[in-house]
Amino acid sequence: MWPLITWCLLLMFLTVVPSVSCLDNNDILQLNIPPEEPVIDPNTICKTFPDLSRRQYRLCAKFPDVVASAIQGVQVAVHECQHQLREHRWNCSSLEKKNKNPHASPMLNKGYKESAFAYALASAGVTHQVSKACSMGKLKSCGCDMSNHGQIKDNFEWGGCSHNVEFGDRFAKKFTIARDRARDIHGRINHHNNRAGRMVILKNVRKQCKCHGMSGSCEIRTCWKVSPDFRVVGDILKDKYERASLVDLSNKADKKSRRRLVKKQNKSELVYYEKSPNFCDPDPLVDAPGTTGRYCNKTTKGPSNCDTLCCGRGYNTMKIRRTERCNCKFHWCCYVVCQTCVYNEWVTVCK
Ligand SMILES: *[C@@H]1O[C@H](CO)[C@@H](O)[C@H](O)[C@H]1NC(C)=O
Ligand SMILES: *[C@@H]1O[C@H](CO)[C@@H](O)[C@H](O)[C@H]1NC(C)=O
Ligand SMILES: *[C@@H]1O[C@H](CO)[C@@H](O)[C@H](O)[C@H]1NC(C)=O
């Protein structure tokens, strides 16, 4: 962690180019070094991924490296889910079980608003991660998106290595369809939310540029496309989660009219079809832990307010000791020295 940050700082000091981005190794990629043949045996690698459906396993046998990226994308999504719902009664922590595939978790076999959110986030995560891995030269089946390469616009030229969001999108679609066939209503709702998630990536692709010319004069700019920062994707989907629409299927008994009802929904918005339980108590059926032991906040108006989060059971107040790295100083050149600060804090914890 620290060496990377130090390098980034060093890079920023040494470069006058305004758009230097430490996480993007675009310069290296422009050399077009052919990616090394990945030395992975599909059979060994695919067996280490838990709970792949039969069709996902087949996909893995053909494209083990892409599936590995896809699964990383699901994990990134689970972490983002935990961040976005950190104040909520159900906070996505149950999706992160050791040796469990989040996609196979019981929450995702439900039609709740939370399930819709997690689904959309997961498919966005797959799109994001696969697109990025393509452009980093990590995958056999794809590379940079060169579709605009060399095209000259008013004040810049498309160049460098664009994130391959089209490939990412297609693969994410395949990977998630291989999990659920869209025959029943649950499958159709999942497809809808999957697509809504992938669309957030496609619609928020950014342009990143680099200046050339005498001492950063920026006479010539080269630009390439990058997938949006995943926090941005999480924020957008969180908004969609809050305004997700409940598709009421109760008085639509026949399959055809149910299907039509799902089809009618706005393609970029999230939909769900089951009212969520209150998530107050542990529920083994959906693997929900309940809210006992959660930190709550007495003053906030948000969902982590003690009255809301503790479901009226009340809370305990206790003193905890928290340590943190603090007062970090950057020394030229190149190391960072931090102190350890200790805080004694009062916290409130749900009964
Ligand atoms: C989420 O909930 C779990 C289980 O109740 C808890 O252990 C965890 O600390 C919570 N995470 C956050 C960020 O509050
Ligand atoms: C779908 O939702 C988006 C907001 O995400 C909105 O801008 C758009 O107008 C909606 N489309 C329709 C057909 O209602
Ligand atoms: C509780 O919520 C208030 C208002 O949102 C906020 O200012 C405060 O920092 C929160 N306290 C903790 C311990 O998170």
PDB file of N, CA and C in Angstrom, residues 191-249:
ATOM      1  N   HIS A 191     -32.983  -9.842 -14.920  1.00  0.00           N
ATOM      2  CA  HIS A 191     -32.447  -9.345 -16.182  1.00  0.00           C
ATOM      3  C   HIS A 191     -32.608  -7.849 -16.313  1.00  0.00           C
ATOM      4  N   HIS A 192     -33.772  -7.394 -15.921  1.00  0.00           N
ATOM      5  CA  HIS A 192     -34.038  -5.961 -15.985  1.00  0.00           C
ATOM      6  C   HIS A 192     -33.011  -5.194 -15.136  1.00  0.00           C
ATOM      7  N   ASN A 193     -32.818  -5.653 -13.902  1.00  0.00           N
ATOM      8  CA  ASN A 193     -31.913  -4.938 -12.998  1.00  0.00           C
ATOM      9  C   ASN A 193     -30.448  -5.081 -13.406  1.00  0.00           C
ATOM     10  N   ASN A 194     -30.110  -6.247 -13.953  1.00  0.00           N
ATOM     11  CA  ASN A 194     -28.763  -6.432 -14.481  1.00  0.00           C
ATOM     12  C   ASN A 194     -28.460  -5.418 -15.560  1.00  0.00           C
ATOM     13  N   ARG A 195     -29.419  -5.266 -16.460  1.00  0.00           N
ATOM     14  CA  ARG A 195     -29.195  -4.341 -17.556  1.00  0.00           C
ATOM     15  C   ARG A 195     -29.105  -2.910 -17.042  1.00  0.00           C
ATOM     16  N   ALA A 196     -29.972  -2.578 -16.086  1.00  0.00           N
ATOM     17  CA  ALA A 196     -29.921  -1.230 -15.510  1.00  0.00           C
ATOM     18  C   ALA A 196     -28.537  -0.962 -14.903  1.00  0.00           C
ATOM     19  N   GLY A 197     -27.966  -1.974 -14.258  1.00  0.00           N
ATOM     20  CA  GLY A 197     -26.630  -1.822 -13.672  1.00  0.00           C
ATOM     21  C   GLY A 197     -25.565  -1.618 -14.732  1.00  0.00           C
ATOM     22  N   ARG A 198     -25.607  -2.445 -15.775  1.00  0.00           N
ATOM     23  CA  ARG A 198     -24.594  -2.318 -16.833  1.00  0.00           C
ATOM     24  C   ARG A 198     -24.704  -0.980 -17.547  1.00  0.00           C
ATOM     25  N   MET A 199     -25.949  -0.500 -17.687  1.00  0.00           N
ATOM     26  CA  MET A 199     -26.155   0.772 -18.387  1.00  0.00           C
ATOM     27  C   MET A 199     -25.501   1.937 -17.661  1.00  0.00           C
ATOM     28  N   VAL A 200     -25.426   1.845 -16.338  1.00  0.00           N
ATOM     29  CA  VAL A 200     -24.785   2.926 -15.574  1.00  0.00           C
ATOM     30  C   VAL A 200     -23.325   3.069 -16.005  1.00  0.00           C
ATOM     31  N   ILE A 201     -22.665   1.943 -16.258  1.00  0.00           N
ATOM     32  CA  ILE A 201     -21.275   2.018 -16.734  1.00  0.00           C
ATOM     33  C   ILE A 201     -21.239   2.653 -18.120  1.00  0.00           C
ATOM     34  N   LEU A 202     -22.035   2.117 -19.035  1.00  0.00           N
ATOM     35  CA  LEU A 202     -21.992   2.608 -20.417  1.00  0.00           C
ATOM     36  C   LEU A 202     -22.297   4.096 -20.502  1.00  0.00           C
ATOM     37  N   LYS A 203     -23.255   4.546 -19.686  1.00  0.00           N
ATOM     38  CA  LYS A 203     -23.685   5.945 -19.791  1.00  0.00           C
ATOM     39  C   LYS A 203     -22.738   6.906 -19.092  1.00  0.00           C
ATOM     40  N   ASN A 204     -21.826   6.380 -18.296  1.00  0.00           N
ATOM     41  CA  ASN A 204     -20.961   7.276 -17.528  1.00  0.00           C
ATOM     42  C   ASN A 204     -19.478   7.111 -17.846  1.00  0.00           C
ATOM     43  N   VAL A 205     -19.209   6.593 -19.036  1.00  0.00           N
ATOM     44  CA  VAL A 205     -17.821   6.493 -19.473  1.00  0.00           C
ATOM     45  C   VAL A 205     -17.247   7.902 -19.541  1.00  0.00           C
ATOM     46  N   ARG A 206     -16.034   8.060 -19.024  1.00  0.00           N
ATOM     47  CA  ARG A 206     -15.422   9.387 -18.996  1.00  0.00           C
ATOM     48  C   ARG A 206     -14.295   9.476 -20.007  1.00  0.00           C
ATOM     49  N   LYS A 207     -13.910  10.695 -20.282  1.00  0.00           N
ATOM     50  CA  LYS A 207     -12.778  10.926 -21.166  1.00  0.00           C
ATOM     51  C   LYS A 207     -11.616  11.352 -20.285  1.00  0.00           C
ATOM     52  N   GLN A 208     -10.467  10.708 -20.501  1.00  0.00           N
ATOM     53  CA  GLN A 208      -9.293  11.121 -19.743  1.00  0.00           C
ATOM     54  C   GLN A 208      -8.246  11.554 -20.769  1.00  0.00           C
ATOM     55  N   CYS A 209      -7.549  12.636 -20.501  1.00  0.00           N
ATOM     56  CA  CYS A 209      -6.663  13.183 -21.523  1.00  0.00           C
ATOM     57  C   CYS A 209      -5.271  13.437 -20.983  1.00  0.00           C
ATOM     58  N   LYS A 210      -4.365  13.567 -21.915  1.00  0.00           N
ATOM     59  CA  LYS A 210      -2.994  13.869 -21.574  1.00  0.00           C
ATOM     60  C   LYS A 210      -2.514  14.931 -22.558  1.00  0.00           C
ATOM     61  N   CYS A 211      -1.781  15.898 -22.041  1.00  0.00           N
ATOM     62  CA  CYS A 211      -1.292  16.969 -22.900  1.00  0.00           C
ATOM     63  C   CYS A 211       0.059  16.615 -23.493  1.00  0.00           C
ATOM     64  N   HIS A 212       0.287  17.092 -24.716  1.00  0.00           N
ATOM     65  CA  HIS A 212       1.623  17.016 -25.294  1.00  0.00           C
ATOM     66  C   HIS A 212       2.009  18.425 -25.714  1.00  0.00           C
ATOM     67  N   GLY A 213       3.201  18.563 -26.199  1.00  0.00           N
ATOM     68  CA  GLY A 213       3.646  19.878 -26.639  1.00  0.00           C
ATOM     69  C   GLY A 213       4.695  20.404 -25.698  1.00  0.00           C
ATOM     70  N   MET A 214       5.284  21.540 -26.084  1.00  0.00           N
ATOM     71  CA  MET A 214       6.391  22.103 -25.325  1.00  0.00           C
ATOM     72  C   MET A 214       5.988  22.353 -23.876  1.00  0.00           C
ATOM     73  N   SER A 215       6.750  21.861 -22.984  1.00  0.00           N
ATOM     74  CA  SER A 215       6.591  22.019 -21.537  1.00  0.00           C
ATOM     75  C   SER A 215       5.131  22.152 -21.098  1.00  0.00           C
ATOM     76  N   GLY A 216       4.372  21.150 -21.465  1.00  0.00           N
ATOM     77  CA  GLY A 216       2.994  21.105 -20.993  1.00  0.00           C
ATOM     78  C   GLY A 216       2.099  22.165 -21.595  1.00  0.00           C
ATOM     79  N   SER A 217       2.430  22.675 -22.783  1.00  0.00           N
ATOM     80  CA  SER A 217       1.634  23.732 -23.385  1.00  0.00           C
ATOM     81  C   SER A 217       0.285  23.219 -23.855  1.00  0.00           C
ATOM     82  N   CYS A 218       0.195  21.916 -23.974  1.00  0.00           N
ATOM     83  CA  CYS A 218      -1.077  21.306 -24.297  1.00  0.00           C
ATOM     84  C   CYS A 218      -1.564  21.651 -25.708  1.00  0.00           C
ATOM     85  N   GLU A 219      -0.614  21.773 -26.653  1.00  0.00           N
ATOM     86  CA  GLU A 219      -1.010  22.015 -28.041  1.00  0.00           C
ATOM     87  C   GLU A 219      -1.789  20.834 -28.593  1.00  0.00           C
ATOM     88  N   ILE A 220      -1.330  19.651 -28.192  1.00  0.00           N
ATOM     89  CA  ILE A 220      -1.989  18.440 -28.653  1.00  0.00           C
ATOM     90  C   ILE A 220      -2.479  17.688 -27.425  1.00  0.00           C
ATOM     91  N   ARG A 221      -3.707  17.222 -27.491  1.00  0.00           N
ATOM     92  CA  ARG A 221      -4.196  16.383 -26.411  1.00  0.00           C
ATOM     93  C   ARG A 221      -4.579  15.021 -26.960  1.00  0.00           C
ATOM     94  N   THR A 222      -4.209  13.985 -26.231  1.00  0.00           N
ATOM     95  CA  THR A 222      -4.643  12.645 -26.576  1.00  0.00           C
ATOM     96  C   THR A 222      -5.626  12.206 -25.507  1.00  0.00           C
ATOM     97  N   CYS A 223      -6.744  11.651 -25.924  1.00  0.00           N
ATOM     98  CA  CYS A 223      -7.750  11.251 -24.947  1.00  0.00           C
ATOM     99  C   CYS A 223      -8.164   9.802 -25.159  1.00  0.00           C
ATOM    100  N   TRP A 224      -8.571   9.187 -24.085  1.00  0.00           N
ATOM    101  CA  TRP A 224      -9.076   7.820 -24.145  1.00  0.00           C
ATOM    102  C   TRP A 224     -10.249   7.683 -23.188  1.00  0.00           C
ATOM    103  N   LYS A 225     -11.002   6.608 -23.364  1.00  0.00           N
ATOM    104  CA  LYS A 225     -12.199   6.439 -22.548  1.00  0.00           C
ATOM    105  C   LYS A 225     -11.908   5.571 -21.325  1.00  0.00           C
ATOM    106  N   VAL A 226     -12.409   5.997 -20.180  1.00  0.00           N
ATOM    107  CA  VAL A 226     -12.277   5.156 -18.988  1.00  0.00           C
ATOM    108  C   VAL A 226     -13.646   4.918 -18.369  1.00  0.00           C
ATOM    109  N   SER A 227     -13.771   3.747 -17.821  1.00  0.00           N
ATOM    110  CA  SER A 227     -14.970   3.365 -17.092  1.00  0.00           C
ATOM    111  C   SER A 227     -15.087   4.266 -15.859  1.00  0.00           C
ATOM    112  N   PRO A 228     -16.297   4.665 -15.456  1.00  0.00           N
ATOM    113  CA  PRO A 228     -16.418   5.581 -14.313  1.00  0.00           C
ATOM    114  C   PRO A 228     -15.860   4.958 -13.039  1.00  0.00           C
ATOM    115  N   ASP A 229     -15.423   5.807 -12.145  1.00  0.00           N
ATOM    116  CA  ASP A 229     -14.980   5.390 -10.830  1.00  0.00           C
ATOM    117  C   ASP A 229     -16.111   4.591 -10.172  1.00  0.00           C
ATOM    118  N   PHE A 230     -15.785   3.491  -9.527  1.00  0.00           N
ATOM    119  CA  PHE A 230     -16.877   2.626  -9.060  1.00  0.00           C
ATOM    120  C   PHE A 230     -17.697   3.242  -7.941  1.00  0.00           C
ATOM    121  N   ARG A 231     -17.104   4.177  -7.194  1.00  0.00           N
ATOM    122  CA  ARG A 231     -17.877   4.877  -6.171  1.00  0.00           C
ATOM    123  C   ARG A 231     -19.010   5.675  -6.813  1.00  0.00           C
ATOM    124  N   VAL A 232     -18.712   6.281  -7.974  1.00  0.00           N
ATOM    125  CA  VAL A 232     -19.734   7.039  -8.705  1.00  0.00           C
ATOM    126  C   VAL A 232     -20.872   6.111  -9.128  1.00  0.00           C
ATOM    127  N   VAL A 233     -20.500   4.923  -9.611  1.00  0.00           N
ATOM    128  CA  VAL A 233     -21.493   3.931 -10.024  1.00  0.00           C
ATOM    129  C   VAL A 233     -22.369   3.555  -8.819  1.00  0.00           C
ATOM    130  N   GLY A 234     -21.710   3.353  -7.656  1.00  0.00           N
ATOM    131  CA  GLY A 234     -22.440   3.014  -6.443  1.00  0.00           C
ATOM    132  C   GLY A 234     -23.414   4.110  -6.042  1.00  0.00           C
ATOM    133  N   ASP A 235     -22.966   5.367  -6.139  1.00  0.00           N
ATOM    134  CA  ASP A 235     -23.837   6.488  -5.777  1.00  0.00           C
ATOM    135  C   ASP A 235     -25.067   6.549  -6.688  1.00  0.00           C
ATOM    136  N   ILE A 236     -24.823   6.379  -7.992  1.00  0.00           N
ATOM    137  CA  ILE A 236     -25.938   6.443  -8.946  1.00  0.00           C
ATOM    138  C   ILE A 236     -26.934   5.326  -8.671  1.00  0.00           C
ATOM    139  N   LEU A 237     -26.420   4.124  -8.441  1.00  0.00           N
ATOM    140  CA  LEU A 237     -27.332   3.000  -8.201  1.00  0.00           C
ATOM    141  C   LEU A 237     -28.047   3.122  -6.860  1.00  0.00           C
ATOM    142  N   LYS A 238     -27.379   3.755  -5.890  1.00  0.00           N
ATOM    143  CA  LYS A 238     -28.038   3.971  -4.602  1.00  0.00           C
ATOM    144  C   LYS A 238     -29.259   4.874  -4.778  1.00  0.00           C
ATOM    145  N   ASP A 239     -29.121   5.913  -5.601  1.00  0.00           N
ATOM    146  CA  ASP A 239     -30.280   6.771  -5.901  1.00  0.00           C
ATOM    147  C   ASP A 239     -31.393   5.958  -6.556  1.00  0.00           C
ATOM    148  N   LYS A 240     -31.002   5.099  -7.475  1.00  0.00           N
ATOM    149  CA  LYS A 240     -32.003   4.279  -8.162  1.00  0.00           C
ATOM    150  C   LYS A 240     -32.668   3.315  -7.178  1.00  0.00           C
ATOM    151  N   TYR A 241     -31.881   2.828  -6.213  1.00  0.00           N
ATOM    152  CA  TYR A 241     -32.420   1.946  -5.174  1.00  0.00           C
ATOM    153  C   TYR A 241     -33.498   2.679  -4.380  1.00  0.00           C
ATOM    154  N   GLU A 242     -33.215   3.951  -4.064  1.00  0.00           N
ATOM    155  CA  GLU A 242     -34.174   4.682  -3.253  1.00  0.00           C
ATOM    156  C   GLU A 242     -35.486   4.955  -3.972  1.00  0.00           C
ATOM    157  N   ARG A 243     -35.421   5.064  -5.305  1.00  0.00           N
ATOM    158  CA  ARG A 243     -36.679   5.319  -6.009  1.00  0.00           C
ATOM    159  C   ARG A 243     -37.136   4.109  -6.823  1.00  0.00           C
ATOM    160  N   ALA A 244     -36.628   2.925  -6.483  1.00  0.00           N
ATOM    161  CA  ALA A 244     -37.006   1.707  -7.211  1.00  0.00           C
ATOM    162  C   ALA A 244     -38.517   1.508  -7.173  1.00  0.00           C
ATOM    163  N   SER A 245     -39.083   0.955  -8.259  1.00  0.00           N
ATOM    164  CA  SER A 245     -40.548   0.768  -8.219  1.00  0.00           C
ATOM    165  C   SER A 245     -40.924  -0.681  -7.977  1.00  0.00           C
ATOM    166  N   LEU A 246     -41.946  -0.797  -7.170  1.00  0.00           N
ATOM    167  CA  LEU A 246     -42.501  -2.105  -6.837  1.00  0.00           C
ATOM    168  C   LEU A 246     -43.459  -2.497  -7.955  1.00  0.00           C
ATOM    169  N   VAL A 247     -43.164  -3.613  -8.595  1.00  0.00           N
ATOM    170  CA  VAL A 247     -44.063  -4.116  -9.636  1.00  0.00           C
ATOM    171  C   VAL A 247     -45.061  -5.028  -8.939  1.00  0.00           C
ATOM    172  N   ASP A 248     -46.293  -4.613  -8.941  1.00  0.00           N
ATOM    173  CA  ASP A 248     -47.305  -5.382  -8.215  1.00  0.00           C
ATOM    174  C   ASP A 248     -47.849  -6.490  -9.119  1.00  0.00           C
ATOM    175  N   LEU A 249     -47.453  -7.706  -8.791  1.00  0.00           N
ATOM    176  CA  LEU A 249     -47.828  -8.827  -9.655  1.00  0.00           C
ATOM    177  C   LEU A 249     -49.040  -9.575  -9.106  1.00  0.00           C
TER     178      LEU A 249
END
